[in-house]
Coordinates of N, CA and C in Angstrom, one line a residue:
X552 N -16.7 25.6 20.6 CA -15.3 25.4 21.0 C -14.4 25.9 19.9
X553 N -13.1 26.0 20.3 CA -12.1 26.5 19.4 C -11.3 25.4 18.7
X554 N -11.1 25.5 17.4 CA -10.4 24.5 16.7 C -9.1 25.1 16.2
X555 N -8.0 24.5 16.6 CA -6.7 25.0 16.2 C -6.2 24.2 15.0
X556 N -5.8 24.9 14.0 CA -5.4 24.2 12.7 C -3.9 24.2 12.5
X557 N -3.2 24.8 13.5 CA -1.7 24.8 13.3 C -1.1 24.2 14.6
X558 N 0.2 23.9 14.5 CA 0.9 23.2 15.6 C 1.5 24.3 16.5
X559 N 1.5 24.0 17.8 CA 2.1 24.9 18.8 C 3.0 24.0 19.6
X560 N 4.2 24.5 20.0 CA 5.1 23.8 20.9 C 4.6 24.0 22.3
X561 N 4.4 22.9 23.0 CA 3.9 22.9 24.4 C 4.7 21.9 25.2
X562 N 4.9 22.3 26.5 CA 5.5 21.4 27.5 C 4.3 20.8 28.2
X563 N 4.3 19.4 28.4 CA 3.2 18.8 29.0 C 3.7 18.2 30.4
X564 N 2.8 18.3 31.4 CA 3.0 17.8 32.7 C 1.8 16.9 33.0
X565 N 2.1 15.6 33.3 CA 1.1 14.6 33.7 C 1.0 14.5 35.2
X566 N -0.2 14.7 35.7 CA -0.5 14.5 37.1 C -1.4 13.4 37.4
X567 N -1.1 12.6 38.4 CA -1.8 11.4 38.7 C -3.0 11.6 39.6
X568 N -2.9 12.5 40.6 CA -4.0 12.6 41.5 C -4.3 14.1 41.8
X569 N -5.3 14.7 41.2 CA -6.2 14.0 40.2 C -5.6 13.8 38.9
X570 N -6.1 12.9 38.1 CA -5.6 12.6 36.7 C -5.8 13.8 35.8
X571 N -4.7 14.5 35.5 CA -4.8 15.8 34.8 C -3.6 15.9 33.9
X572 N -3.8 16.5 32.7 CA -2.7 16.8 31.8 C -2.7 18.3 31.6
X573 N -1.6 19.0 32.2 CA -1.4 20.4 32.0 C -0.5 20.7 30.9
X574 N -0.7 21.8 30.2 CA 0.3 22.2 29.2 C 0.7 23.6 29.3
X575 N 2.0 23.9 29.0 CA 2.7 25.2 29.2 C 3.3 25.7 27.9
X576 N 3.4 27.0 27.8 CA 4.1 27.6 26.7 C 5.5 27.7 27.1
X577 N 6.4 27.0 26.4 CA 7.8 27.0 26.8 C 8.5 28.3 26.5
X578 N 7.9 29.3 25.8 CA 8.5 30.6 25.5 C 8.2 31.6 26.6
X579 N 7.3 31.2 27.5 CA 6.9 32.2 28.6 C 7.8 32.0 29.8
X580 N 8.1 33.1 30.5 CA 9.0 33.0 31.7 C 8.2 32.5 32.9
X581 N 7.0 32.9 33.0 CA 6.2 32.5 34.2 C 5.8 31.0 34.0
X582 N 5.6 30.4 35.1 CA 5.4 29.0 35.1 C 4.0 28.5 35.4
X583 N 3.0 29.2 34.7 CA 1.6 28.9 34.9 C 1.1 28.1 33.6
X584 N 0.3 27.1 33.8 CA -0.2 26.4 32.6 C -1.1 27.3 31.7
X585 N -1.0 27.1 30.4 CA -1.9 27.8 29.5 C -3.1 27.0 29.2
X586 N -3.2 25.8 29.7 CA -4.3 24.9 29.6 C -4.1 23.6 30.2
X587 N -5.2 22.8 30.1 CA -5.1 21.5 30.7 C -6.5 20.8 30.7
X588 N -6.5 19.6 31.0 CA -7.8 18.9 31.0 C -7.7 17.6 31.9
X589 N -8.9 17.2 32.4 CA -9.0 16.0 33.2 C -8.8 14.8 32.3
X590 N -8.1 13.8 32.7 CA -7.9 12.5 32.0 C -9.0 11.5 32.2
X591 N -9.9 11.7 33.2 CA -10.9 10.8 33.6 C -11.9 10.6 32.4
X592 N -12.1 9.4 32.0 CA -13.0 9.2 30.9 C -12.5 9.5 29.5
X593 N -11.2 9.8 29.4 CA -10.5 10.0 28.1 C -10.2 8.7 27.4
X594 N -10.1 8.8 26.1 CA -9.5 7.8 25.2 C -8.2 8.3 24.7
X595 N -7.2 7.4 24.7 CA -5.9 7.8 24.1 C -5.4 6.7 23.2
X596 N -4.9 7.1 22.0 CA -4.4 6.1 21.1 C -3.3 6.7 20.2
X597 N -2.5 5.8 19.7 CA -1.4 6.2 18.7 C -2.1 6.4 17.3
X598 N -1.5 7.3 16.6 CA -2.0 7.6 15.2 C -0.8 7.1 14.3
X599 N -1.2 6.6 13.1 CA -0.2 6.2 12.1 C 0.4 7.5 11.6
X600 N 1.6 7.4 11.0 CA 2.3 8.6 10.6 C 1.5 9.3 9.5
X601 N 0.6 8.6 8.8 CA -0.2 9.3 7.8 C -1.6 9.7 8.4
X602 N -1.7 9.6 9.7 CA -3.0 9.9 10.4 C -3.1 11.4 10.9
X603 N -2.5 12.3 10.1 CA -2.6 13.7 10.5 C -4.0 14.2 10.2
X604 N -4.7 14.9 11.1 CA -6.0 15.3 10.9 C -6.1 16.2 9.7
X605 N -7.2 16.2 9.0 CA -7.4 17.0 7.8 C -7.4 18.5 8.2
X606 N -6.8 19.3 7.4 CA -6.8 20.7 7.6 C -5.7 21.2 8.6
X607 N -4.9 20.3 9.1 CA -3.9 20.8 10.1 C -2.7 21.2 9.3
X608 N -2.2 22.4 9.6 CA -1.0 23.0 8.9 C 0.2 22.8 9.7
X609 N 1.4 23.0 9.1 CA 2.6 23.0 9.8 C 3.4 21.7 9.5
X610 N 4.6 21.6 10.2 CA 5.5 20.6 10.0 C 5.2 19.4 10.9
X611 N 4.4 18.5 10.4 CA 4.0 17.3 11.1 C 4.9 16.1 10.7
X612 N 5.6 15.5 11.6 CA 6.6 14.5 11.3 C 6.3 13.2 11.9
X613 N 5.1 12.9 12.2 CA 4.8 11.6 12.8 C 4.9 11.6 14.3
X614 N 4.9 10.4 14.9 CA 5.0 10.2 16.3 C 3.8 10.8 17.0
X615 N 2.6 10.7 16.4 CA 1.4 11.4 16.9 C 0.6 10.4 17.7
X616 N -0.1 11.0 18.7 CA -1.1 10.3 19.4 C -2.3 11.3 19.7
X617 N -3.4 10.7 20.0 CA -4.6 11.5 20.1 C -5.3 11.2 21.5
X618 N -5.7 12.3 22.1 CA -6.5 12.1 23.3 C -7.9 12.7 23.1
X619 N -8.9 12.0 23.3 CA -10.3 12.4 23.2 C -10.9 12.5 24.6
X620 N -11.3 13.7 25.0 CA -11.8 13.9 26.4 C -13.3 13.4 26.4
X621 N -13.8 13.2 27.6 CA -15.2 12.8 27.7 C -16.2 13.8 27.2
X622 N -15.7 15.1 27.0 CA -16.5 16.1 26.3 C -16.3 16.1 24.8
X623 N -15.6 15.1 24.3 CA -15.4 14.9 22.8 C -14.5 16.0 22.3
X624 N -13.6 16.5 23.0 CA -12.5 17.4 22.5 C -11.3 16.6 22.1
X625 N -10.8 16.8 20.9 CA -9.7 16.0 20.4 C -8.4 16.8 20.5
X626 N -7.4 16.2 21.2 CA -6.1 16.8 21.3 C -5.1 15.9 20.5
X627 N -4.4 16.5 19.5 CA -3.4 15.7 18.8 C -2.1 16.2 19.3
X628 N -1.3 15.2 19.7 CA 0.0 15.5 20.3 C 1.1 14.8 19.6
X629 N 2.2 15.5 19.3 CA 3.3 14.9 18.6 C 4.5 14.8 19.6
X630 N 4.9 13.5 19.8 CA 6.1 13.2 20.6 C 7.3 13.3 19.8
X631 N 8.5 13.4 20.5 CA 9.7 13.6 19.7 C 10.2 12.3 19.1
X632 N 9.7 11.2 19.5 CA 10.1 9.9 18.9 C 9.0 8.9 19.1
X633 N 9.1 7.7 18.4 CA 8.1 6.7 18.6 C 8.1 6.1 20.0
X634 N 9.3 6.0 20.6 CA 9.5 5.5 21.9 C 8.8 6.4 22.9
X635 N 9.0 7.7 22.8 CA 8.4 8.7 23.7 C 6.9 8.6 23.5
X636 N 6.4 8.5 22.3 CA 4.9 8.4 22.1 C 4.4 7.2 22.9
X637 N 5.1 6.0 22.9 CA 4.7 4.8 23.6 C 4.7 5.1 25.1
X638 N 5.7 5.8 25.6 CA 5.8 6.1 27.0 C 4.6 7.0 27.5
X639 N 4.3 8.0 26.7 CA 3.2 8.9 27.0 C 1.9 8.1 27.1
X640 N 1.6 7.3 26.1 CA 0.4 6.5 26.0 C 0.3 5.6 27.2
X641 N 1.4 4.9 27.5 CA 1.4 3.9 28.6 C 1.2 4.7 30.0
X642 N 1.7 5.9 30.1 CA 1.5 6.6 31.3 C 0.1 7.2 31.5
X643 N -0.5 7.6 30.4 CA -1.8 8.2 30.4 C -2.9 7.1 30.6
X644 N -2.8 6.0 29.9 CA -3.9 5.0 29.9 C -4.4 4.6 31.3
X645 N -3.5 4.3 32.2 CA -4.1 3.9 33.6 C -4.8 5.0 34.3
X646 N -4.7 6.3 33.9 CA -5.3 7.4 34.5 C -6.7 7.7 33.9
X647 N -7.0 7.0 32.9 CA -8.3 7.4 32.2 C -9.4 6.5 32.8

């Protein structure tokens, strides 16, 4: 698999049926997802502000949460605020 060591801005869309998280490149004009994954069997949790994964470069300012897929792929996502991070986690957890 591919390991990304830098941060990319992405727009996320959460779908409930089937439980799926799509992500889009906000700089692109067309409206097709650049990726996504099923939320079934995933684990989601908040990370402490010092919980940035080793080797990750870029401007990381906290409000992080992590999603681990059933295939053991780790996604680190940075919300714009602590409140938004809580909202994302609370929305995702029932779908896992």
